[in-house]
Short mmCIF file of C-alpha atoms and ligand atoms in Angstrom, two decimals:
data_model
loop_
_atom_site.label_atom_id
_atom_site.label_comp_id
_atom_site.label_asym_id
_atom_site.label_seq_id
_atom_site.Cartn_x
_atom_site.Cartn_y
_atom_site.Cartn_z
CA MET A 1 0.00 0.00 0.00
CA SER A 2 1.38 3.40 -1.00
CA SER A 3 1.78 5.91 1.79
CA ASN A 4 1.56 8.72 -0.72
CA PHE A 5 -1.31 11.20 -0.79
CA ILE A 6 -4.08 9.88 -3.02
CA PHE A 7 -6.30 12.48 -4.68
CA SER A 8 -9.33 11.32 -6.64
CA LYS A 9 -7.87 7.80 -6.83
CA HIS A 10 -4.50 9.05 -8.17
CA ASP A 11 -1.11 8.87 -6.49
CA THR A 12 -0.01 12.50 -6.32
CA ILE A 13 3.70 11.64 -6.22
CA GLU A 14 3.32 9.79 -9.52
CA LEU A 15 1.57 12.87 -10.92
CA ALA A 16 4.35 15.17 -9.68
CA ASN A 17 7.02 12.89 -11.21
CA LYS A 18 5.15 12.61 -14.51
CA TYR A 19 4.20 16.27 -15.02
CA GLY A 20 6.61 18.23 -12.80
CA THR A 21 5.81 20.91 -10.23
CA PRO A 22 4.19 23.27 -9.54
CA LEU A 23 1.17 21.44 -10.90
CA TYR A 24 -2.55 22.15 -10.74
CA VAL A 25 -4.47 18.90 -10.49
CA ILE A 26 -8.21 18.96 -11.21
CA SER A 27 -10.61 16.06 -10.71
CA GLU A 28 -13.48 15.81 -13.16
CA ASP A 29 -15.10 13.24 -10.86
CA ILE A 30 -15.26 15.74 -8.00
CA ILE A 31 -16.56 18.49 -10.31
CA LYS A 32 -19.35 16.10 -11.33
CA GLU A 33 -20.19 15.21 -7.72
CA ASN A 34 -20.41 18.89 -6.76
CA ALA A 35 -22.56 19.78 -9.77
CA GLU A 36 -24.81 16.72 -9.35
CA ARG A 37 -25.49 17.70 -5.73
CA LEU A 38 -26.82 21.07 -6.90
CA LEU A 39 -28.73 19.63 -9.84
CA SER A 40 -30.43 16.90 -7.85
CA ALA A 41 -31.36 19.31 -5.04
CA PHE A 42 -33.11 21.59 -7.55
CA LYS A 43 -34.70 18.69 -9.44
CA LYS A 44 -36.24 17.36 -6.23
CA CYS A 45 -37.92 20.75 -5.73
CA LYS A 46 -39.62 20.48 -9.14
CA VAL A 47 -39.19 24.14 -10.09
CA ASP A 48 -37.90 25.83 -13.20
CA PHE A 49 -34.20 26.45 -12.53
CA GLU A 50 -30.85 27.05 -14.17
CA ILE A 51 -27.34 26.68 -12.76
CA ASN A 52 -24.75 28.99 -14.28
CA TYR A 53 -21.20 27.88 -13.49
CA ALA A 54 -19.18 31.06 -12.78
CA GLY A 55 -16.24 30.65 -15.13
CA LYS A 56 -14.12 33.20 -13.31
CA ALA A 57 -13.36 30.49 -10.74
CA PHE A 58 -11.58 28.27 -13.31
CA LEU A 59 -12.03 28.32 -17.07
CA ASN A 60 -10.36 26.86 -20.10
CA ILE A 61 -11.57 24.91 -23.10
CA ALA A 62 -11.67 21.54 -21.30
CA MET A 63 -13.64 23.04 -18.40
CA CYS A 64 -16.20 24.44 -20.87
CA ARG A 65 -16.62 20.91 -22.26
CA ILE A 66 -17.15 19.51 -18.75
CA ILE A 67 -19.72 22.18 -17.91
CA ASP A 68 -21.54 21.59 -21.19
CA LYS A 69 -21.66 17.83 -20.61
CA LEU A 70 -23.07 18.37 -17.12
CA GLY A 71 -25.87 20.41 -18.68
CA LEU A 72 -24.99 23.56 -16.76
CA SER A 73 -25.02 27.06 -18.18
CA LEU A 74 -21.96 29.28 -18.08
CA ASP A 75 -21.41 32.73 -16.65
CA VAL A 76 -18.63 34.63 -18.42
CA VAL A 77 -17.35 38.08 -17.49
CA SER A 78 -15.06 39.12 -20.31
CA GLY A 79 -14.36 38.82 -24.00
CA GLY A 80 -11.62 36.33 -23.10
CA GLU A 81 -13.94 34.03 -21.18
CA LEU A 82 -16.58 34.34 -23.90
CA TYR A 83 -14.03 33.56 -26.59
CA THR A 84 -12.86 30.49 -24.65
CA ALA A 85 -16.45 29.22 -24.45
CA LYS A 86 -17.01 29.86 -28.16
CA LYS A 87 -13.76 28.07 -29.08
CA SER A 88 -14.81 25.07 -27.00
CA GLY A 89 -18.10 24.79 -28.89
CA PHE A 90 -20.15 25.66 -25.79
CA PRO A 91 -23.80 26.39 -26.76
CA MET A 92 -24.02 30.18 -26.83
CA GLY A 93 -27.69 30.07 -25.78
CA ARG A 94 -26.52 28.84 -22.36
CA ILE A 95 -24.10 31.72 -21.82
CA CYS A 96 -24.81 34.52 -19.38
CA PHE A 97 -22.53 37.50 -20.00
CA HIS A 98 -21.59 39.50 -16.92
CA GLY A 99 -19.15 42.28 -16.12
CA SER A 100 -19.24 45.60 -14.32
CA ASN A 101 -17.72 47.57 -17.20
CA LYS A 102 -18.13 45.72 -20.48
CA SER A 103 -16.49 47.32 -23.48
CA ILE A 104 -18.44 48.15 -26.63
CA GLU A 105 -16.40 45.47 -28.46
CA GLU A 106 -17.32 42.86 -25.84
CA ILE A 107 -21.01 43.76 -26.05
CA LYS A 108 -20.95 43.52 -29.85
CA MET A 109 -19.14 40.18 -29.61
CA ALA A 110 -21.79 38.87 -27.20
CA PHE A 111 -24.60 39.97 -29.55
CA GLU A 112 -22.84 38.50 -32.59
CA PHE A 113 -22.38 35.19 -30.78
CA LYS A 114 -26.07 35.37 -29.74
CA VAL A 115 -25.42 34.70 -26.04
CA GLY A 116 -28.46 33.57 -24.06
CA LYS A 117 -28.44 36.45 -21.60
CA ILE A 118 -26.52 39.56 -20.81
CA VAL A 119 -26.48 41.13 -17.36
CA ALA A 120 -26.68 44.93 -17.27
CA ASP A 121 -24.62 46.18 -14.37
CA SER A 122 -25.63 49.85 -14.37
CA GLU A 123 -28.07 52.38 -15.78
CA TYR A 124 -25.30 53.52 -18.14
CA GLU A 125 -24.90 49.96 -19.40
CA LEU A 126 -28.64 49.55 -19.97
CA GLY A 127 -28.44 52.57 -22.26
CA LEU A 128 -25.33 51.24 -24.00
CA LEU A 129 -26.85 47.79 -24.51
CA ASN A 130 -30.03 49.35 -25.87
CA ARG A 131 -28.10 51.54 -28.32
CA ILE A 132 -25.88 48.71 -29.59
CA ALA A 133 -28.86 46.34 -29.85
CA GLU A 134 -30.67 48.94 -31.98
CA GLU A 135 -27.63 49.39 -34.25
CA MET A 136 -27.26 45.62 -34.66
CA GLY A 137 -31.01 44.96 -35.02
CA VAL A 138 -31.15 42.50 -32.13
CA THR A 139 -33.34 42.19 -29.03
CA PRO A 140 -31.15 40.52 -26.40
CA LYS A 141 -32.45 38.94 -23.22
CA VAL A 142 -31.22 41.12 -20.36
CA MET A 143 -31.02 40.65 -16.63
CA VAL A 144 -30.46 43.64 -14.40
CA ARG A 145 -27.90 43.38 -11.62
CA VAL A 146 -29.10 44.86 -8.37
CA SER A 147 -26.96 45.88 -5.43
CA PRO A 148 -29.31 44.62 -2.71
CA GLY A 149 -27.55 46.25 0.26
CA ILE A 150 -26.76 43.04 2.11
CA GLU A 151 -23.69 42.50 4.26
CA ALA A 152 -22.52 38.90 4.19
CA HIS A 153 -19.84 37.73 6.61
CA THR A 154 -16.92 37.23 4.30
CA HIS A 155 -13.75 39.12 3.41
CA GLU A 156 -14.41 42.75 2.49
CA TYR A 157 -12.82 42.27 -0.94
CA VAL A 158 -15.34 39.60 -1.90
CA GLN A 159 -18.44 41.31 -0.49
CA THR A 160 -20.22 42.46 -3.59
CA GLY A 161 -23.85 43.04 -2.67
CA ARG A 162 -23.62 45.82 -0.11
CA VAL A 163 -24.87 49.36 -0.72
CA ASP A 164 -21.36 50.79 -1.05
CA SER A 165 -20.29 48.61 -3.99
CA LYS A 166 -19.26 49.18 -7.59
CA PHE A 167 -21.52 46.32 -8.70
CA GLY A 168 -25.14 46.62 -9.75
CA ILE A 169 -27.85 49.25 -9.60
CA PRO A 170 -28.63 50.40 -6.04
CA LEU A 171 -31.83 48.77 -4.86
CA LYS A 172 -33.57 52.11 -4.31
CA LEU A 173 -33.14 53.17 -7.93
CA VAL A 174 -34.23 50.00 -9.75
CA VAL A 175 -37.98 50.66 -9.96
CA LYS A 176 -37.48 54.24 -11.12
CA ILE A 177 -35.02 53.19 -13.84
CA LEU A 178 -36.88 50.15 -15.15
CA SER A 179 -40.36 51.66 -15.11
CA GLN A 180 -39.44 54.43 -17.57
CA LYS A 181 -41.63 53.84 -20.59
CA GLY A 182 -40.15 53.20 -24.04
CA ILE A 183 -36.53 53.77 -23.02
CA TYR A 184 -35.11 50.26 -23.35
CA LYS A 185 -37.29 49.15 -26.23
CA ASN A 186 -34.52 47.08 -27.86
CA LEU A 187 -33.95 45.02 -24.74
CA ASN A 188 -35.96 42.07 -23.49
CA ILE A 189 -35.52 42.73 -19.77
CA CYS A 190 -36.63 39.45 -18.24
CA GLY A 191 -34.78 39.07 -14.99
CA LEU A 192 -33.06 40.44 -11.94
CA HIS A 193 -29.69 39.40 -10.62
CA CYS A 194 -27.81 39.82 -7.36
CA HIS A 195 -24.64 38.34 -5.93
CA ILE A 196 -23.95 39.11 -2.30
CA GLY A 197 -20.37 37.87 -2.02
CA SER A 198 -18.13 34.84 -2.05
CA GLN A 199 -17.08 32.13 0.43
CA ILE A 200 -20.20 32.65 2.56
CA PHE A 201 -20.75 30.12 5.36
CA ASP A 202 -24.22 31.15 6.43
CA GLU A 203 -27.42 30.61 4.46
CA LYS A 204 -29.30 33.48 6.12
CA PRO A 205 -27.94 36.31 3.93
CA PHE A 206 -29.00 34.37 0.82
CA ILE A 207 -32.56 34.08 2.14
CA ILE A 208 -32.59 37.79 3.02
CA ALA A 209 -31.35 38.56 -0.51
CA ALA A 210 -34.10 36.38 -2.00
CA ASP A 211 -36.72 38.25 0.00
CA THR A 212 -35.32 41.63 -1.03
CA MET A 213 -35.36 40.64 -4.69
CA LEU A 214 -38.88 39.15 -4.54
CA LYS A 215 -40.16 42.38 -2.99
CA LEU A 216 -38.49 44.23 -5.84
CA ILE A 217 -40.25 41.99 -8.38
CA ARG A 218 -43.53 42.86 -6.62
CA ASP A 219 -42.76 46.60 -6.78
CA LEU A 220 -41.84 46.34 -10.44
CA LYS A 221 -45.05 44.43 -11.17
CA THR A 222 -46.99 47.29 -9.60
CA GLU A 223 -45.32 49.61 -12.15
CA GLY A 224 -46.19 47.25 -15.01
CA VAL A 225 -42.70 45.71 -15.36
CA GLY A 226 -42.86 41.91 -15.54
CA ILE A 227 -39.88 39.93 -14.27
CA THR A 228 -39.83 36.17 -14.85
CA GLU A 229 -36.30 35.17 -13.80
CA LEU A 230 -34.38 35.66 -10.57
CA ASN A 231 -30.66 34.96 -10.36
CA LEU A 232 -29.37 34.90 -6.78
CA GLY A 233 -25.71 34.59 -7.73
CA GLY A 234 -23.06 32.30 -6.28
CA GLY A 235 -20.98 32.58 -3.14
CA PHE A 236 -21.49 29.24 -1.37
CA GLY A 237 -18.53 28.60 0.93
CA ILE A 238 -16.35 25.50 0.89
CA PRO A 239 -14.29 24.09 3.77
CA TYR A 240 -10.68 25.19 3.28
CA LEU A 241 -9.73 24.19 6.82
CA LYS A 242 -10.76 21.13 8.83
CA ASP A 243 -12.88 23.24 11.20
CA ASP A 244 -14.72 25.23 8.52
CA SER A 245 -18.39 24.33 8.76
CA VAL A 246 -20.43 24.89 5.64
CA PHE A 247 -24.18 24.63 5.28
CA GLU A 248 -25.78 21.70 3.44
CA ILE A 249 -26.49 22.98 -0.03
CA ASP A 250 -29.46 20.68 -0.67
CA VAL A 251 -31.10 21.71 2.60
CA TYR A 252 -30.53 25.37 1.70
CA LEU A 253 -31.93 25.03 -1.82
CA LYS A 254 -35.03 23.25 -0.51
CA LYS A 255 -35.51 26.05 2.02
CA LEU A 256 -34.98 28.69 -0.67
CA VAL A 257 -37.59 27.15 -2.97
CA LYS A 258 -40.15 26.87 -0.16
CA PHE A 259 -39.41 30.43 0.98
CA THR A 260 -39.74 31.72 -2.58
CA GLY A 261 -43.09 29.93 -3.01
CA ASP A 262 -44.44 31.37 0.26
CA LYS A 263 -43.26 34.89 -0.52
CA CYS A 264 -44.58 34.80 -4.08
CA LYS A 265 -48.04 34.02 -2.67
CA GLU A 266 -47.70 36.76 -0.05
CA TYR A 267 -46.48 39.34 -2.61
CA GLY A 268 -48.96 38.32 -5.33
CA ILE A 269 -46.30 37.49 -7.94
CA ASP A 270 -45.66 34.42 -10.10
CA PHE A 271 -42.93 32.00 -9.05
CA PRO A 272 -39.90 33.09 -11.11
CA LYS A 273 -37.39 30.82 -12.79
CA LEU A 274 -34.64 30.48 -10.16
CA LEU A 275 -30.99 30.74 -11.14
CA ILE A 276 -27.80 30.35 -9.15
CA GLU A 277 -24.24 31.08 -10.23
CA PRO A 278 -21.74 29.08 -8.19
CA GLY A 279 -18.07 28.97 -9.10
CA ARG A 280 -16.08 27.96 -6.03
CA TYR A 281 -18.67 25.37 -4.94
CA ILE A 282 -18.27 23.44 -8.19
CA ILE A 283 -14.51 23.65 -8.74
CA GLY A 284 -12.93 24.56 -5.37
CA THR A 285 -12.71 21.11 -3.78
CA ALA A 286 -11.95 19.54 -7.18
CA GLY A 287 -8.44 20.99 -7.31
CA ILE A 288 -5.12 20.66 -5.49
CA THR A 289 -1.69 22.13 -6.25
CA LEU A 290 1.51 20.12 -6.00
CA TYR A 291 4.77 21.89 -5.19
CA GLU A 292 8.28 20.73 -4.46
CA ILE A 293 9.83 21.88 -1.19
CA GLY A 294 13.27 23.51 -1.48
CA THR A 295 14.88 25.63 1.21
CA VAL A 296 13.85 24.91 4.79
CA LYS A 297 15.05 27.69 7.08
CA GLU A 298 14.88 27.72 10.83
CA VAL A 299 14.96 31.10 12.54
CA PRO A 300 16.02 30.03 16.04
CA HIS A 301 13.24 30.32 18.66
CA THR A 302 11.05 32.03 16.08
CA ARG A 303 9.78 30.08 13.10
CA LYS A 304 10.60 27.53 10.44
CA TYR A 305 10.11 28.64 6.83
CA VAL A 306 9.40 25.95 4.27
CA SER A 307 9.90 27.31 0.75
CA ILE A 308 8.14 25.89 -2.29
CA ASP A 309 8.65 26.26 -6.04
CA GLY A 310 5.45 28.30 -6.51
CA GLY A 311 3.51 30.83 -4.49
CA MET A 312 1.54 34.03 -5.02
CA ALA A 313 1.97 33.86 -8.80
CA ASP A 314 -0.03 30.61 -8.99
CA ASN A 315 -2.17 31.21 -5.88
CA PRO A 316 -2.65 34.90 -5.08
CA ARG A 317 -5.56 34.26 -2.68
CA PRO A 318 -3.59 34.38 0.61
CA ALA A 319 -1.86 37.61 -0.46
CA LEU A 320 -5.06 39.15 -1.84
CA TYR A 321 -7.53 38.38 0.91
CA ASP A 322 -5.81 36.49 3.69
CA ALA A 323 -7.23 33.23 2.43
CA LEU A 324 -6.34 30.12 4.42
CA HIS A 325 -5.39 26.75 2.99
CA HIS A 326 -4.54 23.33 4.38
CA ALA A 327 -1.62 21.30 3.05
CA VAL A 328 -0.02 17.89 3.47
CA ILE A 329 3.34 16.43 2.54
CA ALA A 330 2.25 14.04 -0.18
CA ASN A 331 5.14 11.59 0.26
CA LYS A 332 4.85 11.40 4.08
CA MET A 333 1.23 10.43 4.70
CA ASP A 334 2.25 7.61 7.04
CA SER A 335 4.23 9.82 9.44
CA SER A 336 3.15 10.06 13.04
CA PHE A 337 1.80 13.00 14.98
CA ASP A 338 5.18 13.21 16.81
CA ASP A 339 6.94 14.10 13.55
CA GLU A 340 4.76 17.14 12.96
CA GLU A 341 5.99 20.67 13.48
CA LEU A 342 4.30 24.00 13.05
CA VAL A 343 5.80 25.77 10.03
CA THR A 344 5.17 28.58 7.58
CA VAL A 345 4.91 27.72 3.90
CA SER A 346 6.52 30.48 1.83
CA GLY A 347 6.16 31.09 -1.86
CA ARG A 348 9.17 31.90 -3.99
CA CYS A 349 8.12 35.39 -5.06
CA CYS A 350 9.90 38.56 -4.01
CA GLU A 351 7.36 39.64 -1.43
CA THR A 352 6.83 38.00 1.92
CA ASP A 353 4.61 35.63 -0.12
CA THR A 354 3.25 33.57 2.73
CA LEU A 355 1.09 30.82 1.28
CA ILE A 356 0.19 29.25 4.64
CA SER A 357 1.26 31.01 7.81
CA ASP A 358 0.80 28.07 10.22
CA VAL A 359 0.49 24.45 9.27
CA LEU A 360 1.58 21.22 10.92
CA LEU A 361 3.85 19.27 8.59
CA PRO A 362 5.92 16.12 9.30
CA ASN A 363 9.66 16.90 9.07
CA PRO A 364 9.47 18.97 5.89
CA ALA A 365 12.65 18.66 3.83
CA ALA A 366 14.00 19.58 0.41
CA GLY A 367 12.61 17.30 -2.29
CA ASP A 368 9.31 16.60 -0.48
CA ILE A 369 6.11 17.23 -2.42
CA LEU A 370 3.63 19.58 -0.76
CA ALA A 371 -0.03 19.21 -1.75
CA VAL A 372 -2.08 22.33 -1.06
CA LEU A 373 -5.74 21.32 -0.88
CA ASN A 374 -8.89 22.87 -2.33
CA THR A 375 -7.12 25.11 -4.81
CA GLY A 376 -9.53 24.50 -7.71
CA ALA A 377 -11.14 27.94 -7.52
CA TYR A 378 -9.47 31.31 -8.13
CA ASN A 379 -5.94 29.85 -8.34
CA TYR A 380 -5.27 28.98 -11.98
CA SER A 381 -7.75 31.68 -13.09
CA MET A 382 -6.02 34.35 -10.98
CA SER A 383 -2.46 33.27 -11.70
CA SER A 384 0.11 35.67 -13.08
CA ASN A 385 3.64 35.70 -14.45
CA TYR A 386 4.94 37.79 -11.56
CA ASN A 387 8.73 37.47 -11.32
CA ARG A 388 8.49 36.13 -14.89
CA LEU A 389 7.50 32.74 -13.58
CA PRO A 390 5.97 30.45 -16.22
CA LYS A 391 2.45 29.35 -15.24
CA PRO A 392 2.11 25.72 -14.09
CA ALA A 393 0.44 23.02 -16.15
CA VAL A 394 -3.10 21.86 -15.37
CA VAL A 395 -3.73 18.12 -15.39
CA LEU A 396 -7.24 16.69 -15.42
CA LEU A 397 -8.13 13.42 -13.71
CA ASN A 398 -11.09 11.38 -14.88
CA GLY A 399 -11.48 7.93 -13.34
CA LYS A 400 -8.08 6.34 -13.88
CA HIS A 401 -7.12 8.74 -16.68
CA ASP A 402 -4.87 11.78 -16.30
CA GLU A 403 -4.22 14.25 -19.11
CA ILE A 404 -2.84 17.74 -19.51
CA ILE A 405 -5.57 20.30 -20.24
CA VAL A 406 -3.34 23.38 -20.02
CA GLU A 407 0.32 23.06 -20.90
CA ARG A 408 3.05 24.37 -18.64
CA GLU A 409 4.36 27.70 -19.89
CA THR A 410 7.93 27.86 -21.08
CA TYR A 411 10.51 30.64 -20.82
CA GLU A 412 9.94 31.16 -24.53
CA ASP A 413 6.21 31.80 -23.77
CA ILE A 414 7.30 34.35 -21.20
CA VAL A 415 9.20 36.43 -23.77
CA SER A 416 6.93 35.69 -26.73
CA LYS A 417 4.99 38.97 -26.57
CA ASP A 418 8.03 41.14 -25.82
CA ARG A 419 9.14 43.47 -28.61
CA ILE A 420 12.42 45.39 -28.95
CA PRO A 421 11.90 49.07 -29.84
CA SER A 422 13.40 50.08 -33.18
CA TRP A 423 16.05 52.29 -31.52
CA TYR A 424 17.58 49.23 -29.82
CA ARG A 425 17.65 47.05 -32.88
C1 PLP B 1 -21.54 37.96 -10.26
C2 PLP B 1 -20.88 36.78 -9.69
N1 PLP B 1 -21.48 35.59 -9.82
C3 PLP B 1 -20.91 34.47 -9.33
C4 PLP B 1 -19.70 34.49 -8.68
C5 PLP B 1 -19.13 33.22 -8.17
O1 PLP B 1 -18.91 33.24 -6.82
P1 PLP B 1 -18.43 31.94 -6.07
O2 PLP B 1 -17.26 31.41 -6.79
O3 PLP B 1 -18.12 32.37 -4.70
O4 PLP B 1 -19.58 30.97 -6.11
C6 PLP B 1 -19.05 35.72 -8.51
C7 PLP B 1 -17.75 35.79 -7.81
O5 PLP B 1 -17.16 36.78 -7.56
C8 PLP B 1 -19.64 36.89 -9.04
O6 PLP B 1 -19.05 38.08 -8.92
#
């Protein structure tokens, strides 16, 4: 029996030897389990629903194929994400195009590709969409993003639904803007959208958001504006640490559907099609990152630093919003509790670049392979070439298969877009 860390039925040391490090490892089996949990919870409720996977969490052509096969829709937020989906052959009718400041080119691209829905983020954008739709002779389906004024308990940088936010139209202004007659005549405004934040551990703010949005649908109905779809965004938390307690998603969705039914009766509105937009929930637990340990430095009576061959360039989350991760030494899974010591895992970039400030690891030494867990979301998609580091490869596991879905960058890739000005030639 191997004492190596097994992830999704694969020996991670064999993966590290085969593909090198740093390495993003993604399990299609876990993606499927996560998605199926959401799908079956909604199906049991027997309501009209749609699940938009939020591509910002992790997107490339293979991921688009997986999402398509699962029957989910896809939320994209940029021309680049939209282009990736188009290239993969993803059905454009199942695309929802987001973004707080879409360019005219991106909007035209979305209309040309005939995306299923576009989310207007502001009054300005409603006007822009209307003008471009008129010029192009199209009548796109539009959802309106609302800033519902809800504080969810998560990091300030990922709180997106509060009053003081760049996202969405402030709740107070929505009825006034949407009830203007004949202004947005080239748009088929069918739905409302809100997203209150990310990595949320409590279901209450989602229920409060649902109530706020249903009241808004009622108020719009009073003004003669019919809304048939309600997108409550993503944001469901995942357990990064052993003690993180997350709510049961199927219990929450059942509660949400019942609550929506009750409130629709109370407010005299029809039950809307319900949409959610999870990213992290679907991909977060489906990914790990493998690194090789190099320098191990003991500062006497202070701390032991364990340096790895990656860091904030491939996982900026700890540096960006103090995100916490758990890690194991993949080749020392049989070590005893007595071998463990509290260490700091440091990235190789030229900042402090602390990846994990305190973690118990068994005798970490150069050449060991460190597996950082639950790195599927907002790692690869947020990675950079800081310090001119080539981006790691992404390998996909499916049953007993493992294949590269994104190749490791080379030094040649790093310089490929550089140009020498004529006066130096
Ligand atoms: C509009 C919108 N929808 C969905 C998501 C996905 O959030 P999460 O990955 O936390 O589910 C985000 C994340 O920032 C978002 O901004």
